[in-house]
Coordinates of C-alpha atoms and ligand atoms in Angstrom, one line a residue:
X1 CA -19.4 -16.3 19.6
X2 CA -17.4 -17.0 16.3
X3 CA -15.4 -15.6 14.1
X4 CA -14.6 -16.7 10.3
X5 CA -13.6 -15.0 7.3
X6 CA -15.7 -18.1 5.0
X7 CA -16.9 -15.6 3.1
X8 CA -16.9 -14.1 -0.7
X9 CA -13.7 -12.2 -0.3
X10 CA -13.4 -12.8 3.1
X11 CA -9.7 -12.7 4.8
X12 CA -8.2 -13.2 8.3
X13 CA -6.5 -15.6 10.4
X14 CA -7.8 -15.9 13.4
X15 CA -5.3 -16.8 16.3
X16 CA -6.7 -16.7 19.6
X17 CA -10.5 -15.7 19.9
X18 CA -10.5 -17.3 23.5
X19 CA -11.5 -13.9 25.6
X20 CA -13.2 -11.1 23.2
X21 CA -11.8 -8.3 24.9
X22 CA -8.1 -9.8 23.8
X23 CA -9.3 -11.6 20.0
X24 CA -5.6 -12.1 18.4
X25 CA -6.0 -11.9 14.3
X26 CA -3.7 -11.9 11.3
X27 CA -3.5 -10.4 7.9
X28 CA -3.0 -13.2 5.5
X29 CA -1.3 -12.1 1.7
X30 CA -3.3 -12.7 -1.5
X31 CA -3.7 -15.9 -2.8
X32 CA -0.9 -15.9 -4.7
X33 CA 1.8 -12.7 -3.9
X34 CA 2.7 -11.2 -1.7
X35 CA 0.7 -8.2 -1.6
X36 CA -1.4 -8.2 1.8
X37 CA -3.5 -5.5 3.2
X38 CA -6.8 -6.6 2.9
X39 CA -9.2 -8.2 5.4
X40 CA -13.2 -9.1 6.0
X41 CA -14.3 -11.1 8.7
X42 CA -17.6 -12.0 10.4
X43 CA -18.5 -12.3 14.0
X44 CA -21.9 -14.9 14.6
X45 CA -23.3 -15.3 18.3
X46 CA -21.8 -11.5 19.5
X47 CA -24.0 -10.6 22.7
X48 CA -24.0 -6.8 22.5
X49 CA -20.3 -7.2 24.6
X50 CA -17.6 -5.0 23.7
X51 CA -15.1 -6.8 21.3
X52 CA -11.1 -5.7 21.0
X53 CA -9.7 -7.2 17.5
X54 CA -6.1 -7.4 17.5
X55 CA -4.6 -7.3 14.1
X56 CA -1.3 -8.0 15.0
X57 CA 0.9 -8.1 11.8
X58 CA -0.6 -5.0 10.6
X59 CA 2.4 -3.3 10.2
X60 CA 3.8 -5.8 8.0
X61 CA 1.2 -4.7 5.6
X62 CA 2.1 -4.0 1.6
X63 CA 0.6 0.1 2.6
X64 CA 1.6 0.4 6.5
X65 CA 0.9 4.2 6.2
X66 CA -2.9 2.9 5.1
X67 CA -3.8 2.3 9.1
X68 CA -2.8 6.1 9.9
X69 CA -6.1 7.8 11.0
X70 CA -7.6 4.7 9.1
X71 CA -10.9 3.2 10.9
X72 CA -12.0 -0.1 10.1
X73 CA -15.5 -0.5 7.9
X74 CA -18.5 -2.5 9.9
X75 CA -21.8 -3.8 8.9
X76 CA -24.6 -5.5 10.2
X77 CA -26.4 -6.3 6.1
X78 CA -24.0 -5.9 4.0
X79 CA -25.5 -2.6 2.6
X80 CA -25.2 -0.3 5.0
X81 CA -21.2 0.2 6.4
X82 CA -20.0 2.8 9.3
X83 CA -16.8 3.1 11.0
X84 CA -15.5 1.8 14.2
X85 CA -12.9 2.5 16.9
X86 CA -9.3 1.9 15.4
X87 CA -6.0 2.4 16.4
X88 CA -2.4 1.7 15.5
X89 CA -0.5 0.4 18.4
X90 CA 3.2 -0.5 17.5
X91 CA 2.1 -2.5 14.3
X92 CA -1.1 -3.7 16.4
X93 CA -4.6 -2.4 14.2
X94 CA -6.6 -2.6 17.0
X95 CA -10.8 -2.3 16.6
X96 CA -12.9 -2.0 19.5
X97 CA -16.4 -2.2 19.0
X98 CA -19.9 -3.4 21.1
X99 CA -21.5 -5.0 17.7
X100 CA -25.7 -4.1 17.8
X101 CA -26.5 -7.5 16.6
X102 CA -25.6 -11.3 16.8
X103 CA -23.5 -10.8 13.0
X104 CA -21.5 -8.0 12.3
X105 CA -18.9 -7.9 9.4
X106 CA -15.5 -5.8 9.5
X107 CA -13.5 -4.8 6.6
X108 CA -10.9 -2.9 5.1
X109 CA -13.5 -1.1 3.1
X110 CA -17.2 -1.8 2.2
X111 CA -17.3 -5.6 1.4
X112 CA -18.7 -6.1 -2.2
X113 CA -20.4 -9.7 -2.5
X114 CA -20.4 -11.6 -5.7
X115 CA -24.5 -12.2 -5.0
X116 CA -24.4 -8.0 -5.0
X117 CA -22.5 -8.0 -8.5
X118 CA -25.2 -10.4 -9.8
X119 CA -27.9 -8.4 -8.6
X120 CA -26.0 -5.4 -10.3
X121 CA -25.3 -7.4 -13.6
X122 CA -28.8 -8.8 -13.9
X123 CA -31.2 -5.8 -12.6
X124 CA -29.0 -4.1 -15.5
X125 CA -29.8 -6.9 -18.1
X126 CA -33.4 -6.7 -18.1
X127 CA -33.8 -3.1 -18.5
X128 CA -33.9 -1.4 -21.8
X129 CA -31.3 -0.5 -24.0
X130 CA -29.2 -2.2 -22.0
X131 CA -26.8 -5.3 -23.3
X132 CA -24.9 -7.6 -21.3
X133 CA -22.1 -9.9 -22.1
X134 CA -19.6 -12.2 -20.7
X135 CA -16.3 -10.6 -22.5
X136 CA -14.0 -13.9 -21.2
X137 CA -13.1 -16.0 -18.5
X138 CA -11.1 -15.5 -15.4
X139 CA -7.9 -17.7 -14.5
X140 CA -10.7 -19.8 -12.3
X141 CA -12.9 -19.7 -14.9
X142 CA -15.0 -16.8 -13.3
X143 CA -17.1 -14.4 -15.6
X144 CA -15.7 -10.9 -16.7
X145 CA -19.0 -9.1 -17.5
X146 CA -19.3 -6.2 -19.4
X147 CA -22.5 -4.1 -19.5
X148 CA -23.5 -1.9 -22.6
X149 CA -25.5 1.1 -22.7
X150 CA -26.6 3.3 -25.6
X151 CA -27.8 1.7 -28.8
X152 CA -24.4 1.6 -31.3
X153 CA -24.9 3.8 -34.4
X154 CA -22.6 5.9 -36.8
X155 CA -21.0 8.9 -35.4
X156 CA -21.8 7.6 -31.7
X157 CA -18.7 7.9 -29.1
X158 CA -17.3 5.0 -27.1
X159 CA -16.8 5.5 -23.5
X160 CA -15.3 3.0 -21.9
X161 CA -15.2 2.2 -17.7
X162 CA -13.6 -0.3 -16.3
X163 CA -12.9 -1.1 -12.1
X164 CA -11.4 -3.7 -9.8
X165 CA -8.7 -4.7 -11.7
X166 CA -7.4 -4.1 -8.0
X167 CA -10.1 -6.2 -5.8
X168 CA -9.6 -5.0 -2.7
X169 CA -10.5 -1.6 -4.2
X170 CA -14.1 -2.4 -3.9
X171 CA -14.6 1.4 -3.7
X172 CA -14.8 1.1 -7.3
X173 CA -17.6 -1.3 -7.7
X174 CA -19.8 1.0 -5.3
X175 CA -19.0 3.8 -7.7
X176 CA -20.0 1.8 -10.7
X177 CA -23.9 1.6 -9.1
X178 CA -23.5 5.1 -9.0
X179 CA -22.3 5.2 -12.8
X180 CA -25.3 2.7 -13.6
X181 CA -28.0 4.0 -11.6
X182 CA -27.9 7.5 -13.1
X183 CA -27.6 5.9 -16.6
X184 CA -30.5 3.7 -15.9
X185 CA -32.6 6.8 -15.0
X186 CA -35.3 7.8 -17.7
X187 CA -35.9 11.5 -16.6
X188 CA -32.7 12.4 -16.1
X189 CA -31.4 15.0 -18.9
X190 CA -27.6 14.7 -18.5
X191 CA -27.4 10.7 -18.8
X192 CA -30.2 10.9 -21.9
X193 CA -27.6 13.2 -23.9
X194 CA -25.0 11.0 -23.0
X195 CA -26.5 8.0 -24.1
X196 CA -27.6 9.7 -27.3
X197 CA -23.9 10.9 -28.3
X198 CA -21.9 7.8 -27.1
X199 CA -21.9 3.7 -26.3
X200 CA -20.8 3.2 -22.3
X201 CA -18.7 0.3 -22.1
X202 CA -19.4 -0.8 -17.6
X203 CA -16.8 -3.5 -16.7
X204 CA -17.5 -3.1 -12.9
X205 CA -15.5 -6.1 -11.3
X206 CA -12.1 -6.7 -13.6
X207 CA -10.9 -9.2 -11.1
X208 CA -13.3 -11.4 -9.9
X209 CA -11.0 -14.4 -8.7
X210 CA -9.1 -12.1 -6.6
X211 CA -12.4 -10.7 -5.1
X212 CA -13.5 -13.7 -4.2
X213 CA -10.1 -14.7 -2.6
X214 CA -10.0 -11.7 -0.2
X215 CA -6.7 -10.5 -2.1
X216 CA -6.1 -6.8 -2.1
X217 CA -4.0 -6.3 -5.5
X218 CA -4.0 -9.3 -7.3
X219 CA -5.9 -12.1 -9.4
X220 CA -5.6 -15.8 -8.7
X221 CA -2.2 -16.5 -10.6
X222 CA -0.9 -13.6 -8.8
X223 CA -0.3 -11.1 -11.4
X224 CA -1.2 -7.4 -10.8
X225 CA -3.9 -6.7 -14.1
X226 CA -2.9 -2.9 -13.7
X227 CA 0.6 -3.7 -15.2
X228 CA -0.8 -6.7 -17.6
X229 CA -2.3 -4.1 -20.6
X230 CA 1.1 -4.1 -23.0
X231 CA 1.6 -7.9 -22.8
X232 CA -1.5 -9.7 -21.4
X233 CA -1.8 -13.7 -21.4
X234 CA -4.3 -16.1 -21.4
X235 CA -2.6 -17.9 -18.6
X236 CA -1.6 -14.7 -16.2
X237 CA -4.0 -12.2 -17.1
X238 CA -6.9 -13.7 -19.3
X239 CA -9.4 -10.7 -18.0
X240 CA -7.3 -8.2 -19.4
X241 CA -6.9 -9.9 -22.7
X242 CA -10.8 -10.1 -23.2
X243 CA -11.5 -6.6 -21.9
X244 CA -8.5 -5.1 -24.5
X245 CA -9.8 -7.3 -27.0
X246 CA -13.4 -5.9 -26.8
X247 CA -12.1 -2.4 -26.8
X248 CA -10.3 -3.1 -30.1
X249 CA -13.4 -4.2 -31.3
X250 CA -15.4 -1.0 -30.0
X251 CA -12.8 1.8 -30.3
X252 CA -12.6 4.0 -28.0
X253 CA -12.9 7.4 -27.3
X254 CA -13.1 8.0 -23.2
X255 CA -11.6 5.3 -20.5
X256 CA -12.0 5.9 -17.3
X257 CA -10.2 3.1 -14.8
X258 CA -11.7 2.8 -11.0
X259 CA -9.3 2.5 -8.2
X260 CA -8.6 3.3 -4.4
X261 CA -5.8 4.5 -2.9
X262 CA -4.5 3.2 0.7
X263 CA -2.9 6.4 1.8
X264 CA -4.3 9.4 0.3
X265 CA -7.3 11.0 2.3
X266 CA -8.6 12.4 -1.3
X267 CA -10.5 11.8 -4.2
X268 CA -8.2 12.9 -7.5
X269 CA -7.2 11.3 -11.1
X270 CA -3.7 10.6 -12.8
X271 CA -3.6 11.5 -16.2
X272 CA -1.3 10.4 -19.2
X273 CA 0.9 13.2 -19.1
X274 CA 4.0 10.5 -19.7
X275 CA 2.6 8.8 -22.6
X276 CA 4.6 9.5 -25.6
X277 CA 1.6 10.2 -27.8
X278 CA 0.4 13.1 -25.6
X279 CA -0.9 15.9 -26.6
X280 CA -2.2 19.5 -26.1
X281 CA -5.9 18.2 -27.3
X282 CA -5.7 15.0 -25.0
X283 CA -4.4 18.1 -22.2
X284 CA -7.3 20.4 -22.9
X285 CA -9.6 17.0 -22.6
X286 CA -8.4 16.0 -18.9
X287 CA -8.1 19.9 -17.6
X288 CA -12.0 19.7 -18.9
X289 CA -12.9 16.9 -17.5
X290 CA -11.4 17.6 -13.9
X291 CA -12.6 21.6 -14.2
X292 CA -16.0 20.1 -15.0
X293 CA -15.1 17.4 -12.2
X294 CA -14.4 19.6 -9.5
X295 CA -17.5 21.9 -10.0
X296 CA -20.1 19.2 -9.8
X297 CA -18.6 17.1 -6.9
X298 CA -17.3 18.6 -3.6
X299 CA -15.2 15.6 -2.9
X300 CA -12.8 15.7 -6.3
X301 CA -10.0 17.9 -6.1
X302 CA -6.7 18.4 -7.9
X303 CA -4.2 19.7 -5.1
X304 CA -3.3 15.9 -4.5
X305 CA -2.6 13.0 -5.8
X306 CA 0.2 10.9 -7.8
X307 CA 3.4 12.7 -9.3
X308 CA 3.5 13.7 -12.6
X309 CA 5.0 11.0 -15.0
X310 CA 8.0 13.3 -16.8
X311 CA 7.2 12.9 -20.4
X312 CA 7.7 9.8 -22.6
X313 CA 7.9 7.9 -19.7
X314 CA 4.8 6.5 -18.3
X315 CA 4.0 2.9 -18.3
X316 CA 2.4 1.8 -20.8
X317 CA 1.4 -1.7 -18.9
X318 CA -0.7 0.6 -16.7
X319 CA -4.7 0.0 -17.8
X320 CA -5.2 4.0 -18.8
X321 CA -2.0 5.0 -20.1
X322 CA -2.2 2.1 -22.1
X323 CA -5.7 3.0 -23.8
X324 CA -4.6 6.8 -23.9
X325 CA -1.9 5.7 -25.5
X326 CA -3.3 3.3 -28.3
X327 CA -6.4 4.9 -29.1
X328 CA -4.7 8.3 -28.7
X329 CA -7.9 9.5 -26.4
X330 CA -9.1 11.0 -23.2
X331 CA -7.6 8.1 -20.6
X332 CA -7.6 8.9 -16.6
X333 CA -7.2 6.8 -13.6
X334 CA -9.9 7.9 -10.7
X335 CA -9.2 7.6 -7.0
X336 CA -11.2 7.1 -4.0
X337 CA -9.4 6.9 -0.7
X338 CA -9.9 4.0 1.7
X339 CA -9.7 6.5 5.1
X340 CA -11.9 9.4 4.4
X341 CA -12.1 12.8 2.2
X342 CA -10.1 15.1 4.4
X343 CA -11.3 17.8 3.0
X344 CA -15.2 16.7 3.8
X345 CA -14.5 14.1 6.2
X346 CA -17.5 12.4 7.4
X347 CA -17.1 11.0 11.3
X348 CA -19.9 8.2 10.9
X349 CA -19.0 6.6 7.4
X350 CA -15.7 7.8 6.5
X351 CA -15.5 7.4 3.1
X352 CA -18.2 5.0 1.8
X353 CA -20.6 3.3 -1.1
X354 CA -22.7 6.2 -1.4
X355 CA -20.2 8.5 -1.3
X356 CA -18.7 6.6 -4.0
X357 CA -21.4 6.1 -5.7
X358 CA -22.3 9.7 -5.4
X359 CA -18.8 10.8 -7.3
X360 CA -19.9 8.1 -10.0
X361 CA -23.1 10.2 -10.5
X362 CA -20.9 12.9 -10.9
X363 CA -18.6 11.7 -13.7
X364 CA -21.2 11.2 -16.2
X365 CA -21.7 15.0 -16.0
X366 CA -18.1 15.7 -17.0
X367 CA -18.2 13.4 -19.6
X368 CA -20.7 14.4 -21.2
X369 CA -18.9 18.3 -20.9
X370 CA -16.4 16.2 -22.5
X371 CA -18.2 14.1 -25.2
X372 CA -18.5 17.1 -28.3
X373 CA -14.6 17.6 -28.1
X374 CA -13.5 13.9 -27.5
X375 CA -12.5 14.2 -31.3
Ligands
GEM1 C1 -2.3 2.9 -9.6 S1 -2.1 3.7 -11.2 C2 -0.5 3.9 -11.2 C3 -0.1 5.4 -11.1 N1 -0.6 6.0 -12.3 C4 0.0 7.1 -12.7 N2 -0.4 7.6 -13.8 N3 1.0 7.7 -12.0 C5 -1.5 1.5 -9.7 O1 -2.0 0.6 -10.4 O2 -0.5 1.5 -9.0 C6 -3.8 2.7 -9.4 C7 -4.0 2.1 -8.1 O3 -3.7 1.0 -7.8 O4 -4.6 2.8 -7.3
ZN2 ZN1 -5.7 0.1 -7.8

């Protein structure tokens, strides 16, 4: 038996994998930071035995409060992930699990290859009415793509959505097939309005160095893109400076940025209640979208999530409060959590790619609710 983390985004150090009732791992931090929660591993040659992983620096994780009722993602393809047995044990994550087959992964979250973002990128491509572009290059010189829906015309609204500017929040890329696939659907009525009134603007992996170095929060020079949008650079944060750049060039009127949160068992959105532009129209927009929100998805609520910034002082490096603030439009930050939806918590799956995929579906309905009012 083997294990290795040589892998697309793959992260561990193994230790000791001598006796696989005792296999001694460690977290390793991104590339370059020091942020470090992620891992994704592989086991080849498992017999059907059960296997004890010992993380053993888990506690020295950026988000320790992330392994609380947390349960590590498996797979057996790479499509389809579940949860295993996991435990805190006095900064031990420990996983126990009797894989099904010879290869099993394990995860922080659903893994998301870079073969499945090319499979995403290019199934898009050749379908109608559908444009896709390489916006700029990465720090390694990786493509940031952008995929364009909606034929531009005069009068036509531009919704922009953007995820994994945090790559270990590869919640967000499952949610952005969701986002696509109901776009992509000819019969259905709610994505054909949409795409009548407005342009969609998909950037579904922001970060693409830092995905494929297992990092959790960061891209290969070790910058954090969610705290880049005021003052990017070509040498620390080239990805945002082509994704702002082809906003200026668009306008726009929606942005919606993709994230996950470590401890938060919910699914919610911060607005740009700190920006100093805010206003009671940009209010009435994001209490409309999240009333619309919360009726067509049973996962988004609005009882938790991130404190309110006090007024005039959000950060404007952050991805939507910058865009609220300089287009003066309808910005929010979604969440997905990495445990489960304790309010619909699912025992099997936990939180997972179709559930997240699911809540994409969902937010084209509430922007199009929000699409005649956006100005
Ligand atoms: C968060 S967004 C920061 C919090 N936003 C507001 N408006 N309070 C980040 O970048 O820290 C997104 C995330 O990483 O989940
Ligand atoms: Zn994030």
């Amino acid at each position: 038996m083997k294990i290795d983390a040589d892998l697309f985004g793959g992260a561990i150090r193994v230790l000791d994998a001598s006796d696989p009732t005792d296999i001694t791992l460690e977290l390793r931090a991104d590339n370059a930071s020091e942020f470090m929660q992620w891992f994704h591993f592989r086991v080849t040659g498992a017999d059907g035995s059960d296997l004890t992983f010992n993380i053993v620096n888990a506690g020295d994780a950026t988000y320790p409060g992330g392994w609380d009722d947390y349960r590590a993602a498996a797979s057996y393809d790479g499509a389809r992930w579940f949860r295993v047995d996991t435990e805190l044990d006095e900064g031990t994550l420990r996983i126990r699990h009797a894989p099904e087959h010879p290869t099993c992964h394990y995860a922080y979250f659903a893994a998301y290859s870079w073969d499945r973002h090319l499979e995403l990128v290019d199934g898009a491509k050749a379908r109608p009415g559908v444009h896709v572009e390489v916006l700029g290059q990465s720090v390694e010189k990786r493509p940031i793509h952008r995929i364009r829906l909606g034929e531009p015309a005069r009068g036509k609204r531009q919704v922009w959505i953007i995820a994994r500017q945090h790559p270990g929040e590869t919640m967000g890329q499952w949610f952005m097939e969701g986002v696509l696939s109901r776009l992509l659907d000819e019969d259905d009525p709610t994505a054909r309005a949409l795409l009548e009134g407005a342009v969609v603007h998909l950037v579904p992996l922001m970060n693409p160095d830092g995905a494929a170095h297992g990092n959790q929060r960061t891209n290969a020079a070790g910058v954090n893109l969610n705290r880049e949008w005021l003052s990017p650079s070509a040498e620390k944060s080239p990805e945002v400076l082509a994704v702002r750049a082809a906003m200026m060039k668009s306008g726009v009127d929606l942005f919606l940025d993709v994230h996950g949160d470590e401890d938060t068992p919910y699914i919610f959105a911060a607005g740009c209640e700190g920006n100093p532009g805010y206003t009671p129209r940009i209010d009435a927009l994001e209490d409309l979208f999240m009333r619309t929100l919360m009726e067509l998805d049973e996962d988004f609520q609005r009882r938790y999530g991130y404190d309110l910034d006090e007024p005039g002082q959000a950060d404007l490096s952050i991805a939507a409060n910058y865009a609220g603030q300089r287009f003066d439009c309808l910005a929010l930050t979604l969440e997905m959590p990495f445990k489960d939806d304790a309010d619909n918590p699912d025992p099997e799956a936990g939180w997972s790619p179709e559930r997240a995929a699911g809540f994409g579906s969902h937010v084209i309905g509430s922007i199009l609710a929000c699409l005649p009012a956006l100005r």
